[in-house]
GROMACS .gro file of C-alpha atoms in nm:
model
  388
    1MET     CA    1  -1.118   6.356   3.107
    2ARG     CA    2  -1.272   6.299   2.770
    3GLY     CA    3  -0.991   6.086   2.636
    4SER     CA    4  -0.805   6.113   2.305
    5ARG     CA    5  -0.951   5.964   1.990
    6SER     CA    6  -0.692   5.684   1.997
    7ASP     CA    7  -0.776   5.603   2.360
    8LEU     CA    8  -1.146   5.587   2.276
    9SER     CA    9  -1.077   5.356   1.982
   10ARG     CA   10  -0.870   5.125   2.203
   11LEU     CA   11  -1.145   5.125   2.465
   12ARG     CA   12  -1.403   5.032   2.203
   13ILE     CA   13  -1.194   4.736   2.088
   14ALA     CA   14  -1.129   4.622   2.446
   15LEU     CA   15  -1.497   4.643   2.545
   16THR     CA   16  -1.599   4.460   2.228
   17VAL     CA   17  -1.362   4.180   2.327
   18PHE     CA   18  -1.518   4.155   2.675
   19PHE     CA   19  -1.870   4.142   2.532
   20ALA     CA   20  -1.763   3.863   2.297
   21LEU     CA   21  -1.585   3.679   2.577
   22ASP     CA   22  -1.897   3.690   2.792
   23GLY     CA   23  -2.110   3.532   2.518
   24PHE     CA   24  -1.839   3.279   2.437
   25ILE     CA   25  -1.802   3.153   2.794
   26PHE     CA   26  -2.174   3.143   2.866
   27ALA     CA   27  -2.253   2.950   2.547
   28GLY     CA   28  -1.968   2.708   2.617
   29TRP     CA   29  -2.124   2.627   2.954
   30VAL     CA   30  -2.475   2.590   2.810
   31VAL     CA   31  -2.380   2.327   2.552
   32ARG     CA   32  -2.234   2.104   2.826
   33ILE     CA   33  -2.545   2.109   3.046
   34PRO     CA   34  -2.667   1.766   2.919
   35ALA     CA   35  -2.333   1.602   3.003
   36ILE     CA   36  -2.321   1.765   3.347
   37LYS     CA   37  -2.680   1.654   3.412
   38GLU     CA   38  -2.576   1.295   3.344
   39GLN     CA   39  -2.265   1.334   3.557
   40THR     CA   40  -2.459   1.463   3.858
   41GLY     CA   41  -2.743   1.212   3.816
   42ALA     CA   42  -2.994   1.495   3.860
   43SER     CA   43  -3.355   1.454   3.757
   44ALA     CA   44  -3.506   1.706   3.518
   45SER     CA   45  -3.674   1.892   3.804
   46ALA     CA   46  -3.360   1.889   4.019
   47LEU     CA   47  -3.155   2.018   3.728
   48GLY     CA   48  -3.410   2.294   3.669
   49LEU     CA   49  -3.378   2.406   4.029
   50ALA     CA   50  -2.998   2.394   4.008
   51LEU     CA   51  -3.000   2.603   3.691
   52LEU     CA   52  -3.197   2.869   3.876
   53GLY     CA   53  -2.871   2.932   4.060
   54VAL     CA   54  -2.740   3.117   3.754
   55SER     CA   55  -3.042   3.345   3.748
   56ALA     CA   56  -3.054   3.395   4.123
   57GLY     CA   57  -2.685   3.479   4.142
   58ALA     CA   58  -2.717   3.732   3.860
   59VAL     CA   59  -3.026   3.908   3.992
   60ILE     CA   60  -2.892   3.927   4.350
   61THR     CA   61  -2.564   4.092   4.248
   62MET     CA   62  -2.668   4.322   3.963
   63MET     CA   63  -2.779   4.611   4.183
   64LEU     CA   64  -2.472   4.574   4.405
   65THR     CA   65  -2.251   4.589   4.096
   66GLY     CA   66  -2.401   4.924   3.998
   67ARG     CA   67  -2.285   5.066   4.329
   68LEU     CA   68  -1.941   4.905   4.296
   69CYS     CA   69  -1.901   5.062   3.953
   70GLY     CA   70  -1.984   5.401   4.098
   71ARG     CA   71  -1.726   5.356   4.372
   72TYR     CA   72  -1.436   5.179   4.197
   73GLY     CA   73  -1.498   5.256   3.830
   74THR     CA   74  -1.654   5.049   3.555
   75HIS     CA   75  -1.323   4.937   3.408
   76ARG     CA   76  -1.186   4.786   3.727
   77VAL     CA   77  -1.512   4.609   3.803
   78THR     CA   78  -1.530   4.473   3.446
   79VAL     CA   79  -1.185   4.318   3.473
   80ALA     CA   80  -1.250   4.173   3.820
   81CYS     CA   81  -1.582   4.020   3.711
   82ALA     CA   82  -1.428   3.875   3.395
   83VAL     CA   83  -1.166   3.699   3.605
   84LEU     CA   84  -1.436   3.564   3.836
   85LEU     CA   85  -1.648   3.445   3.542
   86SER     CA   86  -1.350   3.271   3.382
   87LEU     CA   87  -1.264   3.090   3.705
   88SER     CA   88  -1.620   2.996   3.799
   89VAL     CA   89  -1.706   2.835   3.463
   90ALA     CA   90  -1.466   2.551   3.549
   91LEU     CA   91  -1.660   2.457   3.865
   92PRO     CA   92  -1.986   2.297   3.737
   93PRO     CA   93  -1.823   1.981   3.593
   94LEU     CA   94  -1.648   1.922   3.927
   95THR     CA   95  -1.981   1.872   4.107
   96ARG     CA   96  -2.146   1.536   4.174
   97SER     CA   97  -2.493   1.640   4.292
   98ALA     CA   98  -2.766   1.883   4.197
   99VAL     CA   99  -2.722   2.070   4.526
  100ALA     CA  100  -2.350   2.121   4.466
  101LEU     CA  101  -2.418   2.223   4.107
  102GLY     CA  102  -2.674   2.482   4.217
  103THR     CA  103  -2.428   2.621   4.469
  104VAL     CA  104  -2.146   2.678   4.220
  105LEU     CA  105  -2.393   2.816   3.967
  106LEU     CA  106  -2.482   3.088   4.217
  107LEU     CA  107  -2.120   3.205   4.192
  108PHE     CA  108  -2.116   3.167   3.814
  109GLY     CA  109  -2.443   3.361   3.784
  110ALA     CA  110  -2.316   3.635   4.014
  111ALA     CA  111  -2.006   3.679   3.798
  112TYR     CA  112  -2.211   3.671   3.478
  113GLY     CA  113  -2.467   3.926   3.597
  114SER     CA  114  -2.205   4.155   3.746
  115LEU     CA  115  -1.994   4.152   3.431
  116ASN     CA  116  -2.299   4.245   3.224
  117VAL     CA  117  -2.372   4.548   3.441
  118ALA     CA  118  -2.006   4.655   3.450
  119PHE     CA  119  -1.927   4.642   3.080
  120ASN     CA  120  -2.264   4.784   2.977
  121SER     CA  121  -2.196   5.078   3.210
  122ALA     CA  122  -1.852   5.123   3.058
  123ALA     CA  123  -2.004   5.106   2.712
  124VAL     CA  124  -2.259   5.376   2.800
  125ASP     CA  125  -1.972   5.609   2.900
  126LEU     CA  126  -1.796   5.541   2.572
  127VAL     CA  127  -2.110   5.587   2.361
  128THR     CA  128  -2.168   5.924   2.529
  129ALA     CA  129  -1.808   6.035   2.471
  130LEU     CA  130  -1.808   5.930   2.105
  131ARG     CA  131  -2.152   6.080   2.040
  132ARG     CA  132  -2.231   5.782   1.816
  133PRO     CA  133  -2.498   5.516   1.883
  134ILE     CA  134  -2.258   5.221   1.881
  135MET     CA  135  -2.421   5.025   2.166
  136PRO     CA  136  -2.570   4.762   1.930
  137SER     CA  137  -2.222   4.675   1.803
  138PHE     CA  138  -2.120   4.564   2.152
  139HIS     CA  139  -2.424   4.341   2.183
  140ALA     CA  140  -2.352   4.204   1.836
  141ALA     CA  141  -2.012   4.099   1.970
  142PHE     CA  142  -2.187   3.918   2.255
  143SER     CA  143  -2.410   3.736   2.006
  144LEU     CA  144  -2.114   3.644   1.785
  145GLY     CA  145  -1.919   3.522   2.086
  146GLY     CA  146  -2.214   3.306   2.183
  147MET     CA  147  -2.242   3.157   1.836
  148ILE     CA  148  -1.870   3.076   1.831
  149GLY     CA  149  -1.881   2.933   2.183
  150ALA     CA  150  -2.179   2.712   2.103
  151GLY     CA  151  -2.030   2.597   1.773
  152LEU     CA  152  -1.693   2.517   1.924
  153GLY     CA  153  -1.860   2.343   2.217
  154GLY     CA  154  -2.057   2.124   1.980
  155LEU     CA  155  -1.739   2.030   1.793
  156VAL     CA  156  -1.538   1.931   2.101
  157ALA     CA  157  -1.824   1.770   2.295
  158GLY     CA  158  -1.746   1.427   2.154
  159SER     CA  159  -1.374   1.440   2.223
  160LEU     CA  160  -1.334   1.646   2.541
  161SER     CA  161  -1.489   1.583   2.880
  162PRO     CA  162  -1.683   1.870   3.038
  163VAL     CA  163  -1.397   1.916   3.286
  164ARG     CA  164  -1.136   1.966   3.014
  165HIS     CA  165  -1.364   2.173   2.793
  166LEU     CA  166  -1.469   2.419   3.064
  167LEU     CA  167  -1.118   2.435   3.208
  168GLY     CA  168  -1.009   2.533   2.858
  169LEU     CA  169  -1.266   2.814   2.870
  170THR     CA  170  -1.110   2.927   3.198
  171VAL     CA  171  -0.766   2.947   3.039
  172ILE     CA  172  -0.898   3.133   2.734
  173GLY     CA  173  -1.099   3.368   2.954
  174LEU     CA  174  -0.805   3.455   3.176
  175LEU     CA  175  -0.574   3.513   2.878
  176VAL     CA  176  -0.826   3.737   2.702
  177THR     CA  177  -0.893   3.925   3.027
  178ALA     CA  178  -0.520   3.978   3.081
  179VAL     CA  179  -0.482   4.129   2.733
  180GLY     CA  180  -0.802   4.332   2.722
  181GLY     CA  181  -0.783   4.427   3.088
  182ARG     CA  182  -0.455   4.610   3.038
  183THR     CA  183  -0.633   4.862   2.817
  184LEU     CA  184  -0.925   4.907   3.057
  185LEU     CA  185  -0.701   4.952   3.360
  186ARG     CA  186  -0.468   5.199   3.189
  187ILE     CA  187  -0.735   5.428   3.046
  188GLN     CA  188  -0.989   5.614   3.258
  189PRO     CA  189  -1.356   5.582   3.165
  190PRO     CA  190  -1.433   5.878   2.937
  191SER     CA  191  -1.662   6.154   3.052
  192ALA     CA  192  -1.945   6.301   2.853
  193PRO     CA  193  -1.828   6.576   2.615
  194GLU     CA  194  -2.006   6.842   2.819
  195ASP     CA  195  -1.871   6.705   3.149
  196THR     CA  196  -1.573   6.903   3.278
  197THR     CA  197  -1.515   6.707   3.595
  198ASP     CA  198  -1.233   6.464   3.651
  199GLN     CA  199  -1.467   6.200   3.792
  200PRO     CA  200  -1.648   6.047   3.493
  201SER     CA  201  -1.758   5.744   3.686
  202ALA     CA  202  -1.901   5.930   3.984
  203PRO     CA  203  -2.223   5.769   4.098
  204ARG     CA  204  -2.546   5.942   4.010
  205HIS     CA  205  -2.848   5.947   4.236
  206PRO     CA  206  -3.153   5.972   4.009
  207LYS     CA  207  -3.454   6.177   4.108
  208PRO     CA  208  -3.789   5.998   4.132
  209ARG     CA  209  -3.893   6.110   3.783
  210THR     CA  210  -3.563   5.992   3.639
  211ARG     CA  211  -3.591   5.661   3.822
  212GLY     CA  212  -3.936   5.618   3.672
  213LEU     CA  213  -3.792   5.663   3.323
  214VAL     CA  214  -3.514   5.417   3.401
  215ILE     CA  215  -3.772   5.161   3.507
  216THR     CA  216  -3.965   5.234   3.187
  217PHE     CA  217  -3.659   5.151   2.978
  218GLY     CA  218  -3.609   4.845   3.197
  219LEU     CA  219  -3.959   4.732   3.100
  220ILE     CA  220  -3.862   4.761   2.733
  221ALA     CA  221  -3.560   4.541   2.809
  222LEU     CA  222  -3.789   4.297   2.990
  223CYS     CA  223  -4.025   4.271   2.692
  224THR     CA  224  -3.728   4.206   2.462
  225ALA     CA  225  -3.557   3.949   2.683
  226TYR     CA  226  -3.888   3.767   2.735
  227GLY     CA  227  -3.890   3.695   2.362
  228GLU     CA  228  -3.527   3.581   2.360
  229GLY     CA  229  -3.586   3.338   2.646
  230ALA     CA  230  -3.909   3.206   2.497
  231LEU     CA  231  -3.760   3.137   2.155
  232ALA     CA  232  -3.448   2.979   2.300
  233ASP     CA  233  -3.652   2.719   2.486
  234TRP     CA  234  -3.965   2.672   2.277
  235SER     CA  235  -3.890   2.741   1.909
  236ALA     CA  236  -3.766   2.389   1.833
  237LEU     CA  237  -4.058   2.228   2.015
  238HIS     CA  238  -4.307   2.441   1.822
  239LEU     CA  239  -4.156   2.338   1.488
  240GLU     CA  240  -4.128   1.970   1.577
  241HIS     CA  241  -4.457   1.911   1.760
  242ASP     CA  242  -4.692   2.160   1.598
  243LEU     CA  243  -4.562   2.145   1.239
  244ASP     CA  244  -4.407   1.795   1.229
  245ALA     CA  245  -4.065   1.927   1.132
  246ALA     CA  246  -3.768   1.690   1.149
  247PRO     CA  247  -3.548   1.736   1.458
  248GLY     CA  248  -3.266   1.881   1.247
  249VAL     CA  249  -3.497   2.138   1.088
  250ALA     CA  250  -3.651   2.219   1.426
  251ALA     CA  251  -3.307   2.292   1.569
  252VAL     CA  252  -3.253   2.549   1.293
  253GLY     CA  253  -3.538   2.764   1.428
  254TYR     CA  254  -3.345   2.930   1.708
  255SER     CA  255  -3.034   2.955   1.490
  256CYS     CA  256  -3.234   3.161   1.239
  257PHE     CA  257  -3.354   3.388   1.518
  258ALA     CA  258  -3.005   3.428   1.669
  259LEU     CA  259  -2.842   3.493   1.331
  260ALA     CA  260  -3.101   3.757   1.242
  261MET     CA  261  -3.053   3.923   1.580
  262THR     CA  262  -2.677   3.934   1.527
  263ILE     CA  263  -2.719   4.088   1.181
  264GLY     CA  264  -2.963   4.341   1.324
  265ARG     CA  265  -2.714   4.444   1.589
  266LEU     CA  266  -2.426   4.470   1.344
  267THR     CA  267  -2.632   4.717   1.142
  268GLY     CA  268  -2.781   4.882   1.451
  269THR     CA  269  -2.549   5.184   1.458
  270LYS     CA  270  -2.641   5.285   1.103
  271LEU     CA  271  -3.008   5.230   1.181
  272LEU     CA  272  -2.992   5.447   1.493
  273GLU     CA  273  -2.803   5.723   1.312
  274ARG     CA  274  -3.069   5.727   1.042
  275LEU     CA  275  -3.388   5.680   1.245
  276GLY     CA  276  -3.298   5.788   1.598
  277GLN     CA  277  -3.363   5.594   1.917
  278THR     CA  278  -3.740   5.635   1.948
  279ARG     CA  279  -3.819   5.533   1.591
  280THR     CA  280  -3.577   5.243   1.619
  281LEU     CA  281  -3.752   5.119   1.932
  282VAL     CA  282  -4.101   5.165   1.789
  283GLY     CA  283  -4.011   5.014   1.452
  284GLY     CA  284  -3.821   4.726   1.609
  285GLY     CA  285  -4.101   4.637   1.849
  286THR     CA  286  -4.360   4.653   1.572
  287THR     CA  287  -4.148   4.443   1.337
  288ALA     CA  288  -4.089   4.183   1.609
  289ALA     CA  289  -4.461   4.166   1.689
  290LEU     CA  290  -4.554   4.102   1.325
  291GLY     CA  291  -4.271   3.852   1.284
  292MET     CA  292  -4.373   3.658   1.593
  293LEU     CA  293  -4.736   3.640   1.486
  294LEU     CA  294  -4.609   3.479   1.165
  295GLY     CA  295  -4.374   3.252   1.356
  296ALA     CA  296  -4.642   3.140   1.601
  297LEU     CA  297  -4.941   3.099   1.370
  298ALA     CA  298  -4.812   3.021   1.018
  299PRO     CA  299  -4.902   2.671   0.890
  300SER     CA  300  -4.573   2.619   0.703
  301VAL     CA  301  -4.229   2.540   0.850
  302TRP     CA  302  -4.057   2.783   0.616
  303LEU     CA  303  -4.297   3.064   0.698
  304VAL     CA  304  -4.235   3.001   1.067
  305LEU     CA  305  -3.857   3.018   1.012
  306LEU     CA  306  -3.908   3.345   0.823
  307GLY     CA  307  -4.116   3.472   1.114
  308PHE     CA  308  -3.840   3.383   1.360
  309MET     CA  309  -3.587   3.575   1.148
  310VAL     CA  310  -3.810   3.883   1.127
  311THR     CA  311  -3.859   3.863   1.505
  312GLY     CA  312  -3.483   3.852   1.558
  313LEU     CA  313  -3.430   4.156   1.336
  314GLY     CA  314  -3.701   4.344   1.524
  315LEU     CA  315  -3.581   4.263   1.874
  316ALA     CA  316  -3.210   4.306   1.794
  317ASN     CA  317  -3.161   4.664   1.906
  318LEU     CA  318  -3.432   4.708   2.168
  319PHE     CA  319  -3.227   4.577   2.462
  320PRO     CA  320  -2.904   4.769   2.378
  321VAL     CA  321  -3.092   5.097   2.329
  322ALA     CA  322  -3.297   5.053   2.646
  323VAL     CA  323  -2.987   4.980   2.856
  324GLU     CA  324  -2.797   5.271   2.706
  325ARG     CA  325  -3.078   5.518   2.774
  326ALA     CA  326  -3.110   5.394   3.132
  327GLY     CA  327  -2.736   5.431   3.176
  328ARG     CA  328  -2.734   5.785   3.042
  329LEU     CA  329  -3.005   5.881   3.288
  330ALA     CA  330  -2.867   5.717   3.601
  331GLY     CA  331  -2.518   5.580   3.535
  332PRO     CA  332  -2.428   5.228   3.652
  333ASP     CA  333  -2.734   5.218   3.878
  334GLY     CA  334  -2.953   5.277   3.574
  335VAL     CA  335  -2.780   4.999   3.382
  336ALA     CA  336  -2.825   4.770   3.682
  337ILE     CA  337  -3.198   4.843   3.706
  338ALA     CA  338  -3.260   4.793   3.334
  339SER     CA  339  -3.042   4.480   3.321
  340THR     CA  340  -3.214   4.328   3.624
  341LEU     CA  341  -3.556   4.384   3.470
  342GLY     CA  342  -3.433   4.252   3.137
  343TYR     CA  343  -3.287   3.942   3.295
  344GLY     CA  344  -3.615   3.895   3.480
  345GLY     CA  345  -3.791   3.892   3.143
  346MET     CA  346  -3.558   3.621   3.017
  347LEU     CA  347  -3.639   3.415   3.327
  348LEU     CA  348  -4.011   3.480   3.296
  349GLY     CA  349  -4.042   3.387   2.930
  350PRO     CA  350  -3.984   3.009   2.923
  351PRO     CA  351  -4.204   2.912   3.223
  352ALA     CA  352  -4.477   3.158   3.122
  353ILE     CA  353  -4.489   3.005   2.774
  354GLY     CA  354  -4.506   2.659   2.932
  355PHE     CA  355  -4.803   2.744   3.153
  356MET     CA  356  -4.991   2.913   2.869
  357ALA     CA  357  -4.919   2.618   2.640
  358ASP     CA  358  -5.083   2.387   2.895
  359TRP     CA  359  -5.383   2.616   2.929
  360PHE     CA  360  -5.428   2.692   2.557
  361SER     CA  361  -5.172   2.572   2.300
  362LEU     CA  362  -4.807   2.639   2.224
  363PRO     CA  363  -4.879   2.854   1.916
  364ALA     CA  364  -5.122   3.064   2.121
  365ALA     CA  365  -4.866   3.092   2.401
  366LEU     CA  366  -4.596   3.213   2.161
  367THR     CA  367  -4.818   3.503   2.056
  368SER     CA  368  -4.741   3.652   2.399
  369VAL     CA  369  -4.396   3.735   2.257
  370ALA     CA  370  -4.572   3.944   1.992
  371VAL     CA  371  -4.787   4.112   2.256
  372LEU     CA  372  -4.485   4.214   2.465
  373ALA     CA  373  -4.289   4.330   2.159
  374ALA     CA  374  -4.584   4.554   2.067
  375THR     CA  375  -4.594   4.670   2.430
  376ALA     CA  376  -4.227   4.771   2.409
  377ALA     CA  377  -4.304   4.972   2.095
  378ALA     CA  378  -4.600   5.140   2.267
  379ILE     CA  379  -4.393   5.228   2.575
  380ALA     CA  380  -4.124   5.385   2.357
  381LEU     CA  381  -4.383   5.586   2.166
  382LEU     CA  382  -4.569   5.707   2.474
  383THR     CA  383  -4.251   5.813   2.657
  384ARG     CA  384  -4.071   5.972   2.363
  385ARG     CA  385  -4.113   6.328   2.491
  386ALA     CA  386  -4.018   6.249   2.850
  387ALA     CA  387  -3.717   6.048   2.734
  388GLY     CA  388  -3.605   6.328   2.511
   0.00000   0.00000   0.00000
């Protein structure tokens, strides 16, 4: 069924809430990592290995989630994964060793990765039914949720223990899931307007050529997420060590990038309606490449901050568009492939920058973000006919 206009509007609101909840919970966990490190007594290297549990859990389960969505429906899987994410975020502060922390983070990462595949797949169905490029608005909700979660976490960090704070996130997550989940469970995922079947969530088995295109869009997601991961971990260090910025100013670097990315996603629908997907990808990748060259090589703190903002605006819509196109081609499996590659890029970015900084310098290493952003633009340009 295609679904009535009111049903589609309710689905859009519900999915927006789940995207925001995902960012809110993940950011709330991230801001308590220092306190949990102290609680477990883990060394920096041991903590790093434990934190890999999040990534490992996500990557391991993403492909499985694509199949589960095809079998049980994206809405059911979204609700189930949101419950699991809400419950698992309370576990890290209960651990007393790096090994135990890594173990529970495997579960947390599995829930996080699975939820991302499930609600992105549901969003692709809705975008197709509405015939409007609204995918960036969902990712804007994720970014806004993350900003709220990080801000709230910073405010309560001095007064609430990690146990109470993250348990509070569990309660909030379960309440939001109960409210938003009612809509998802009552309304079937919409089918494409030209689809006359009653099975909108039926799994698709892409042909080799289609799978190649899905992987191509996954590479665009990888190039984008590489930049996000690199700036999250290295922007402050670049400002403080290479440009002698004060710690407070250095901390603003990633905030400028994240704010610009959120603004870019909030305006992404209008941009896509005006320019189309290919020109948005090419223009975004080019803009991000130029912005990152400024951010990496400029001699002034304020020019670097401007470069970070331009980079955020450029990268903002690349990941949502890439995931949507992969989902249109191959359903939940396509979303899973693109998301897995994208998440791999986010994992690759920080350590790759670190190695290159040791070999050359941090500014030189950060130019790799520009190179990959330009690569994403080139891929989109070269595959525009095949994608069409």
